[in-house]
mmCIF file of C-alpha atoms and ligand atoms in Angstrom:
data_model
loop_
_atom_site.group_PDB
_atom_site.id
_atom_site.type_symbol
_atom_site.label_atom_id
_atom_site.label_comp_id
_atom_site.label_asym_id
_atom_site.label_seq_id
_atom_site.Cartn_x
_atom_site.Cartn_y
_atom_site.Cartn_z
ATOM 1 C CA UNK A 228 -59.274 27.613 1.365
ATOM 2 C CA UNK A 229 -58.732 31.565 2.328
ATOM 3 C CA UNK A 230 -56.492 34.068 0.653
ATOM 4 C CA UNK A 231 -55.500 34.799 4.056
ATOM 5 C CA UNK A 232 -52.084 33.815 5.347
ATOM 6 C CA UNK A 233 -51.712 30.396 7.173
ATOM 7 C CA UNK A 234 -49.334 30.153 9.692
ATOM 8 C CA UNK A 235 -48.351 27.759 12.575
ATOM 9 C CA UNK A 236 -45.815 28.141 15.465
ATOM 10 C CA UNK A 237 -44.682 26.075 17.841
ATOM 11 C CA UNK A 238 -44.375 26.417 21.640
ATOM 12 C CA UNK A 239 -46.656 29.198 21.310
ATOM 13 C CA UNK A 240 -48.489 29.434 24.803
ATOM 14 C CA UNK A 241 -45.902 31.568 25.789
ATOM 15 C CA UNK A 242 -42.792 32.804 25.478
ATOM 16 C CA UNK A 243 -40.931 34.565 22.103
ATOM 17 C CA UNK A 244 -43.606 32.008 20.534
ATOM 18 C CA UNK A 245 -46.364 33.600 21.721
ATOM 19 C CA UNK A 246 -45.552 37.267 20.744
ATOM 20 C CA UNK A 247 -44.949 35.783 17.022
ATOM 21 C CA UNK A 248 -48.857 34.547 17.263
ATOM 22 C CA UNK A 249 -49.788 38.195 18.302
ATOM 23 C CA UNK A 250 -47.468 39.510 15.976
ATOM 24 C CA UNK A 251 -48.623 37.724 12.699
ATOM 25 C CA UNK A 252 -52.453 38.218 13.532
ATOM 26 C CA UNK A 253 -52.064 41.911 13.526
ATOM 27 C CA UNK A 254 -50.086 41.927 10.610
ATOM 28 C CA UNK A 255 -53.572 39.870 9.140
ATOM 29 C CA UNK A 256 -51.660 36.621 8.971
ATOM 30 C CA UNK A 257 -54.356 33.207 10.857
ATOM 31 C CA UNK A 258 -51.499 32.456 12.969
ATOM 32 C CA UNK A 259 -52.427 28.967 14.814
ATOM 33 C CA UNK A 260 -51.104 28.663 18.323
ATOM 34 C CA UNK A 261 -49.117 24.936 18.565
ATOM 35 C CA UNK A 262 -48.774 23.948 22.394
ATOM 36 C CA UNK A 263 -48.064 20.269 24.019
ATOM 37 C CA UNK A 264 -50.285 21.354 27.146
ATOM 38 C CA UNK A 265 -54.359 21.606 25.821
ATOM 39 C CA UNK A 266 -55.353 24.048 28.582
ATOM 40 C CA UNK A 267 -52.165 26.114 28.226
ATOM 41 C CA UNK A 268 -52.665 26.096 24.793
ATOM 42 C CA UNK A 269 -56.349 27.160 24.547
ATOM 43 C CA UNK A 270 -55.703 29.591 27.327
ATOM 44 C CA UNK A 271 -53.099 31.453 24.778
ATOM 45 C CA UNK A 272 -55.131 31.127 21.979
ATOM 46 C CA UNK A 273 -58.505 32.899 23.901
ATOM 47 C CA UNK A 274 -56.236 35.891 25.268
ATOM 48 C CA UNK A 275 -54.598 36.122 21.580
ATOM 49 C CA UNK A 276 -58.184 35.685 19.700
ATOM 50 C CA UNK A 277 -57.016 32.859 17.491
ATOM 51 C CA UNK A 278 -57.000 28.859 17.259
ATOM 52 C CA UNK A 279 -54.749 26.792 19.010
ATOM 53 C CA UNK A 280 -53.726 23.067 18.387
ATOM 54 C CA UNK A 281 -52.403 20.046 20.366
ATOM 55 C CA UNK A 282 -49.144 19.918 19.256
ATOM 56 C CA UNK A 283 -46.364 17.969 21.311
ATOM 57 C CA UNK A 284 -42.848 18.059 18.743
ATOM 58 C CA UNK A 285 -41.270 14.897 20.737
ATOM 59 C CA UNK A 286 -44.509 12.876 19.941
ATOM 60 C CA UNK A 287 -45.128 11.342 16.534
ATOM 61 C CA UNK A 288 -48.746 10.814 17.243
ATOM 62 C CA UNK A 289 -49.245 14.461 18.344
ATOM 63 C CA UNK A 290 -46.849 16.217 15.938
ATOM 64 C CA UNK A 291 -49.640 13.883 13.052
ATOM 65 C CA UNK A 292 -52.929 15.200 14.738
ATOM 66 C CA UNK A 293 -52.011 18.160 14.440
ATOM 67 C CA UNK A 294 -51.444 18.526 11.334
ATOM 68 C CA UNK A 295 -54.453 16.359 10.004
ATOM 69 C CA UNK A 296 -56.278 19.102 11.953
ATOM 70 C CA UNK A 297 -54.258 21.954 10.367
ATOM 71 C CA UNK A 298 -55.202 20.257 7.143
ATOM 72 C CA UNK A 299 -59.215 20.202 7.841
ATOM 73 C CA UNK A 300 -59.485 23.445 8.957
ATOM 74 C CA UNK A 301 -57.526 25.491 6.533
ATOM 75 C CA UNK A 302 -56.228 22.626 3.757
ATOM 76 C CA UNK A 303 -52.727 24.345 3.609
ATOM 77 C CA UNK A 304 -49.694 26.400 5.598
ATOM 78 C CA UNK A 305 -48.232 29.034 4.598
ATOM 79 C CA UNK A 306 -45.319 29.388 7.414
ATOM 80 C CA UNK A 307 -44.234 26.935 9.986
ATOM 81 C CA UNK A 308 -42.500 28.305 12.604
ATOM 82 C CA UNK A 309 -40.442 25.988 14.396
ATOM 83 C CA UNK A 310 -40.166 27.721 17.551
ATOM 84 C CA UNK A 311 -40.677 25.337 20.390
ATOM 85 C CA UNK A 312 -37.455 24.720 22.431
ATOM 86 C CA UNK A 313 -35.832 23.502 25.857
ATOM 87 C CA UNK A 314 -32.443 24.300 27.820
ATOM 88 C CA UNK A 315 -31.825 21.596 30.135
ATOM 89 C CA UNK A 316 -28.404 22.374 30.857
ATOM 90 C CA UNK A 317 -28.419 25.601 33.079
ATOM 91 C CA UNK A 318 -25.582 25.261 35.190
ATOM 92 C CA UNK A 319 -23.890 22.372 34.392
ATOM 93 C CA UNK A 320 -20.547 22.409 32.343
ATOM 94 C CA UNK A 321 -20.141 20.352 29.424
ATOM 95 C CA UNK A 322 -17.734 17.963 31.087
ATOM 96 C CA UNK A 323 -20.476 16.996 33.517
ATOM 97 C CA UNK A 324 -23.225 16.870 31.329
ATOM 98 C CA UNK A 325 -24.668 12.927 30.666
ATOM 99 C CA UNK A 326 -25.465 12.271 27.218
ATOM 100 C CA UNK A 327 -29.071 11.840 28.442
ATOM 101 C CA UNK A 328 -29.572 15.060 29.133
ATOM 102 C CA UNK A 329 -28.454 16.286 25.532
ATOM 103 C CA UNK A 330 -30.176 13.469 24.339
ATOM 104 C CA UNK A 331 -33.522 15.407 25.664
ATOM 105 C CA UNK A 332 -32.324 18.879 24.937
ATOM 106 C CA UNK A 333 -31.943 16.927 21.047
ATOM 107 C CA UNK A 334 -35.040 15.336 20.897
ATOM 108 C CA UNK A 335 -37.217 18.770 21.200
ATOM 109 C CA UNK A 336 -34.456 21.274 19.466
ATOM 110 C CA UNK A 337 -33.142 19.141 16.731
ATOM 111 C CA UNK A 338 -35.016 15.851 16.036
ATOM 112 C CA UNK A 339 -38.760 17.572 17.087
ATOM 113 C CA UNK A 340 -37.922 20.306 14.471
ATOM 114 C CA UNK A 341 -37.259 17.534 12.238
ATOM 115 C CA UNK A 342 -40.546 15.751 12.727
ATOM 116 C CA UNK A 343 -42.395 18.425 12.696
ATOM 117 C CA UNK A 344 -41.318 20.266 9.300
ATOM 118 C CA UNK A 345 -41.898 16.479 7.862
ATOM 119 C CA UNK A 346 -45.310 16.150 8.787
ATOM 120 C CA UNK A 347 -46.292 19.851 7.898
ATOM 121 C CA UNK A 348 -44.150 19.604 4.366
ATOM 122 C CA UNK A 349 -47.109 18.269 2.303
ATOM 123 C CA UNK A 350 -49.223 21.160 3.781
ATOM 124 C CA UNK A 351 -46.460 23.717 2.873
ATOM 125 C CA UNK A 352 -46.581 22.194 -0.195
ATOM 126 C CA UNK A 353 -50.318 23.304 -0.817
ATOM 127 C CA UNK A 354 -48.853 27.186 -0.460
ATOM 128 C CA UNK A 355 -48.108 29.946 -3.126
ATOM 129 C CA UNK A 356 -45.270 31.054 -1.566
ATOM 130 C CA UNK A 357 -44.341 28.394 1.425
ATOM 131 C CA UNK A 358 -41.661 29.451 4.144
ATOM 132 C CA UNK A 359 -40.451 27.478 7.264
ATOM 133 C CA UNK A 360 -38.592 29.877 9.793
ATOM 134 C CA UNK A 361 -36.947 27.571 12.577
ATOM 135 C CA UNK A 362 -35.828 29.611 16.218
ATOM 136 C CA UNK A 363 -31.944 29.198 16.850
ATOM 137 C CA UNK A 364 -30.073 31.335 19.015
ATOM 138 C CA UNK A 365 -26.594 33.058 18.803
ATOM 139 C CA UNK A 366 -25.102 30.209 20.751
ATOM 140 C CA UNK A 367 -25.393 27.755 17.601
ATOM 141 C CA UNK A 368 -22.668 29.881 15.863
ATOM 142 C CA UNK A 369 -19.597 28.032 16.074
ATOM 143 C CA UNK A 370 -17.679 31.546 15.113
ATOM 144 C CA UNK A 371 -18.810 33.220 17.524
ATOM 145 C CA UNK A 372 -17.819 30.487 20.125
ATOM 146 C CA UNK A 373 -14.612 30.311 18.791
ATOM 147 C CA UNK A 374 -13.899 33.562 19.782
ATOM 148 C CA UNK A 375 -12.470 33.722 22.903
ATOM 149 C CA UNK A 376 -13.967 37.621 23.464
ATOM 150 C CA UNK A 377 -16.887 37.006 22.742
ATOM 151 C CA UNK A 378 -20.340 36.346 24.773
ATOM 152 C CA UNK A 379 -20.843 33.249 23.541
ATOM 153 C CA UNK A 380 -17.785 31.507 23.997
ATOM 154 C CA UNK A 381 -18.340 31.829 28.103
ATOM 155 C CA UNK A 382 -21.832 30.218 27.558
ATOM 156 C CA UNK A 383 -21.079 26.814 28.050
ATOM 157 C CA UNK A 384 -24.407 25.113 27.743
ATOM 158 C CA UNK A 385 -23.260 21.771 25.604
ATOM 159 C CA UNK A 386 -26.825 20.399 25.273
ATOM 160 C CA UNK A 387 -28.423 23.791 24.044
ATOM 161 C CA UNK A 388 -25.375 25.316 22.205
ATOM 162 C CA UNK A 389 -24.809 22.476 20.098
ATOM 163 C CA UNK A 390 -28.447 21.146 19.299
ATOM 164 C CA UNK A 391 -28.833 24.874 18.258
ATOM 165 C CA UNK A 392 -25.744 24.399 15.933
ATOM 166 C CA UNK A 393 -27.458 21.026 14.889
ATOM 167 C CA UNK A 394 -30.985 23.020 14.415
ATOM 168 C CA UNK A 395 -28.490 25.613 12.061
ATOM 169 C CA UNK A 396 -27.422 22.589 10.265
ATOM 170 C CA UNK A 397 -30.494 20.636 9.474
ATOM 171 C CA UNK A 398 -32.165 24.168 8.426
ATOM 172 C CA UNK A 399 -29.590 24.566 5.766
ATOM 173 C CA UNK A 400 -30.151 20.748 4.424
ATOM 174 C CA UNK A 401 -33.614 21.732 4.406
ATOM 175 C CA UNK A 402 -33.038 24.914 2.846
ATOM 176 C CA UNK A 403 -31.112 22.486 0.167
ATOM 177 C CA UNK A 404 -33.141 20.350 -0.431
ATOM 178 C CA UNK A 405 -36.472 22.813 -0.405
ATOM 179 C CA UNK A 406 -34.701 25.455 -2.757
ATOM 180 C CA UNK A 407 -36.060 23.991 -6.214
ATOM 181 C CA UNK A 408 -39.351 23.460 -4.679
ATOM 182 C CA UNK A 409 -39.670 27.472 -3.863
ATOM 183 C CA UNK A 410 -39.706 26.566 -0.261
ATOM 184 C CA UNK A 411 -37.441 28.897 2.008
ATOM 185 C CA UNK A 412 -36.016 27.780 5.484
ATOM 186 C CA UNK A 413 -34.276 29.945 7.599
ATOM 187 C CA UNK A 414 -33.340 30.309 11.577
ATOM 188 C CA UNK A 415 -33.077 33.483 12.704
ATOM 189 C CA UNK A 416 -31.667 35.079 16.721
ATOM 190 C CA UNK A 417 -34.157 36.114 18.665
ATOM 191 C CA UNK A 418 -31.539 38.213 20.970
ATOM 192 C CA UNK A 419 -31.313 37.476 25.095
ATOM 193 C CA UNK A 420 -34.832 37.837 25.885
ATOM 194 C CA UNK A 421 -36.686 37.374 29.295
ATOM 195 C CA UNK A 422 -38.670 34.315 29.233
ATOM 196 C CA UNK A 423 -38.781 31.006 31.299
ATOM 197 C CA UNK A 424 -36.441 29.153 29.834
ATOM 198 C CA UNK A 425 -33.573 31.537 30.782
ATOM 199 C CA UNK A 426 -35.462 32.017 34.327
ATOM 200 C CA UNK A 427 -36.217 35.876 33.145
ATOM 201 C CA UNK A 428 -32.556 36.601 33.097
ATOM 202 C CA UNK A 429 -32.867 38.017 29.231
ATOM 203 C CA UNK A 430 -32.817 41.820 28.609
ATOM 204 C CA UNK A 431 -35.300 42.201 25.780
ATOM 205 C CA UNK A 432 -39.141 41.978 25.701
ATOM 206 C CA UNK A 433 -40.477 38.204 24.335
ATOM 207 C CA UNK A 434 -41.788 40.588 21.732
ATOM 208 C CA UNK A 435 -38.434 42.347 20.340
ATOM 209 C CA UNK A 436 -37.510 39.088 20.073
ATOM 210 C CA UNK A 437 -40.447 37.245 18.014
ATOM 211 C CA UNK A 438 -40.244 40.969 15.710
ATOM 212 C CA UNK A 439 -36.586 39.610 14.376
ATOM 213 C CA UNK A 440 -38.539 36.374 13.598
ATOM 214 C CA UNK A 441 -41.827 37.503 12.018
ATOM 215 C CA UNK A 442 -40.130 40.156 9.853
ATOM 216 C CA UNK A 443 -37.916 37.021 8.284
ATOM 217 C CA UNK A 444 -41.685 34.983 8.026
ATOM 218 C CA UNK A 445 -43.013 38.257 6.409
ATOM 219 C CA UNK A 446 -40.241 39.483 4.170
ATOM 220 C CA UNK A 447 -41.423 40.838 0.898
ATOM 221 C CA UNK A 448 -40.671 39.062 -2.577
ATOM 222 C CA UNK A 449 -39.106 35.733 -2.492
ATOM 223 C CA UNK A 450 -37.048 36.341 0.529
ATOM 224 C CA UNK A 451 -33.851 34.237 0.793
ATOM 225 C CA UNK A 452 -33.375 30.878 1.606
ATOM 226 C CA UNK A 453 -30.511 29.403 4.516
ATOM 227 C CA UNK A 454 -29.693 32.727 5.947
ATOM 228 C CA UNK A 455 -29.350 33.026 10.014
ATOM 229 C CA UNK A 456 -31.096 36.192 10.249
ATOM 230 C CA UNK A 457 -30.414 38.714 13.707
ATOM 231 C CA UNK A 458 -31.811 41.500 14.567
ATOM 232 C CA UNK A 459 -30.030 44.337 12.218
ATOM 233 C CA UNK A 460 -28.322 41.866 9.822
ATOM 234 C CA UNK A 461 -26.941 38.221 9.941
ATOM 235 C CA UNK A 462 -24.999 36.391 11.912
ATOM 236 C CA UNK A 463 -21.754 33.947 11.326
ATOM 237 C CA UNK A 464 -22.725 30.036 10.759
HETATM 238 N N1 NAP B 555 -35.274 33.564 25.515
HETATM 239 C C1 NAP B 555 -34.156 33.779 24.848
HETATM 240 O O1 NAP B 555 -33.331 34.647 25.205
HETATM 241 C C2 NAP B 555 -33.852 32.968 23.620
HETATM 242 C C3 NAP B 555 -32.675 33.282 22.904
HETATM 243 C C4 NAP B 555 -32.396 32.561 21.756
HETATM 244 C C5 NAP B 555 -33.252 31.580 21.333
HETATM 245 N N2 NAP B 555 -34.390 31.277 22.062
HETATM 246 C C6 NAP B 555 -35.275 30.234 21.550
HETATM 247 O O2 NAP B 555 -36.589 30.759 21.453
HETATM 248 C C7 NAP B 555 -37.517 29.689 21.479
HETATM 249 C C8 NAP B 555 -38.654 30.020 22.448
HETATM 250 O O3 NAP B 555 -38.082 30.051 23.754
HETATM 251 P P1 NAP B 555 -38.563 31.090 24.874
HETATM 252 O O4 NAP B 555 -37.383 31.857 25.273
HETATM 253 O O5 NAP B 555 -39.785 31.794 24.450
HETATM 254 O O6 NAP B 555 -38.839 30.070 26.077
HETATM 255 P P2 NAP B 555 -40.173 29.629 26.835
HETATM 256 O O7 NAP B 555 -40.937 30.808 27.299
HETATM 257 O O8 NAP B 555 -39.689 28.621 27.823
HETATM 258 O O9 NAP B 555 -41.029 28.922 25.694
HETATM 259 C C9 NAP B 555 -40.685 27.668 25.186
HETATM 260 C C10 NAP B 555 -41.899 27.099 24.509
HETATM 261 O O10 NAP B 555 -41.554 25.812 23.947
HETATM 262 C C11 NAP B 555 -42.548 24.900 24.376
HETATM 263 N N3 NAP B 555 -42.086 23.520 24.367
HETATM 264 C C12 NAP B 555 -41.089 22.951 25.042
HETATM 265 N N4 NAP B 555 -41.023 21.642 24.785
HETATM 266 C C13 NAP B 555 -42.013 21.381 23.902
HETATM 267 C C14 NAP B 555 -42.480 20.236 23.243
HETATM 268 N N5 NAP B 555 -41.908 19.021 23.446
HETATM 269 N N6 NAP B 555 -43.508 20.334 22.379
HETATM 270 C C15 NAP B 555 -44.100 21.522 22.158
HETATM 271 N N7 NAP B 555 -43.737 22.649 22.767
HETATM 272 C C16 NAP B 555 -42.694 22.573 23.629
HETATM 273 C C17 NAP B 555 -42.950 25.366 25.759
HETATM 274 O O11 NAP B 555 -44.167 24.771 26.174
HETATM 275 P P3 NAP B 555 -44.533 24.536 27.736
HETATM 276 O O12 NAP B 555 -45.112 25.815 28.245
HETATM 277 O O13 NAP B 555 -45.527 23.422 27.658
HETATM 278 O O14 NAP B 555 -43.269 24.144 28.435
HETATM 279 C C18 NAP B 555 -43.052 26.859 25.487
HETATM 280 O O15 NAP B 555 -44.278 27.140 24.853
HETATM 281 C C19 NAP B 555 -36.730 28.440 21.842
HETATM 282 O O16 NAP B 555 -36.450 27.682 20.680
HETATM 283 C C20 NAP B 555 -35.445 29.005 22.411
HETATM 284 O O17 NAP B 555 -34.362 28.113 22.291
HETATM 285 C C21 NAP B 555 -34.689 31.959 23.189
#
């Protein structure tokens, strides 16, 4: 055991993910690099100076290793940051969308966020001051898509819109359910940022993005609990 700050984040090797890593090692946290690819993972681990683990959030098997290894090396967590996500959907409309493509979108952004904070909660459990801080996106808020002016509403990515909303969702019942236990969960908006899974099309540095994240991870005091943090304030469920 180690005074030290625990922390874990998913889909790490590159990405917003990766700038969180670098981001909570210089701020002294052991931030653990969680990627489904070994080599990728190690690579972004060596270039970061940390650890990385196997960690594949659609695979029960993996999502356990991982955290029986989290367990013998440090015996706790401190944060989980559920970070690891997929859009499937660029340029299709939701009316010609097949379920099993959501279905896949779901099973990383919703139901892998799911396994994963299950199999980590007994580790989180272990911590002084435990927080889980899950990656959503503007284009979960259902306000802002309801407004026809807005950015959001001429987005129309069904698969990664609404598993986002169904990430917002499922962070609140955690939140919920954690509350009593001193555990905080909250999502927080990266803003558009340039990485591979928007094909570099994002405006912001991975890193400005991952800084909106880390700063909810480090907040001082207790924090608060089933807030959808952006950069410069919050944003509408
Ligand atoms: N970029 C933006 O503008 C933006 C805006 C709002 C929210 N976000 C969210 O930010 C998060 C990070 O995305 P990013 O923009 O940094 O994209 P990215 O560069 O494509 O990174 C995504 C990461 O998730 C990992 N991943 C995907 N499926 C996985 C699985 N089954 N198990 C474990 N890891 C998996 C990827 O690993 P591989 O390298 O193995 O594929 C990669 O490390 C996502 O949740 C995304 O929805 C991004």
């Amino acid at each position: 055991m180690t005074d030290t700050k625990i922390a874990l984040v998913t889909g790490a090797n590159k990405g917003i993910g990766k700038e969180i890593v670098r981001q909570l090692l210089a701020a002294g946290v052991t931030a653990i690099v969680g990627a489904r690819d070994p080599e990728r993972g190690a690579a972004a681990a060596e270039e970061l100076g940390t650890t990385s683990v196997v960690l594949d959030v659609t695979d029960e098997a993996s999502v356990e290793a991982a955290a029986k290894t989290v367990e013998q090396r440090y015996g706790r967590l401190d944060i989980l940051m559920n970070n690891a996500g997929v859009a499937l959907d660029w340029g299709h409309r939701p009316s010609e969308l097949s379920a099993d493509v959501v279905r896949e979108i779901y099973e990383t952004n919703v139901f892998g966020v799911i396994r994963v904070t299950n199999a980590f909660l007994p580790l989180l459990r272990k911590s002084a001051r435990p927080r889980i801080v899950n990656t959503s996106s503007s284009l979960a808020s259902l306000t802002l898509h309801q407004d026809t002016s807005s950015h959001q509403s001429k987005v129309l990515l069904l698969g990664y819109n609404s598993s986002k909303s169904a990430l917002n969702a499922v962070s609140v019942s955690y939140a919920n359910d954690l509350r009593e236990e001193g555990i905080t969960v909250n999502v927080f908006e990266p803003g558009y940022c340039s990485t591979d899974l928007n094909d570099h099309q994002g405006r912001l540095d991975p890193a400005e993005g991952a800084a909106v994240g880390v700063a909810v991870a480090l907040a001082p005091g207790e924090g608060g609990t089933a807030q959808f943090h952006a950069e410069g304030g919050f944003l509408p469920w």
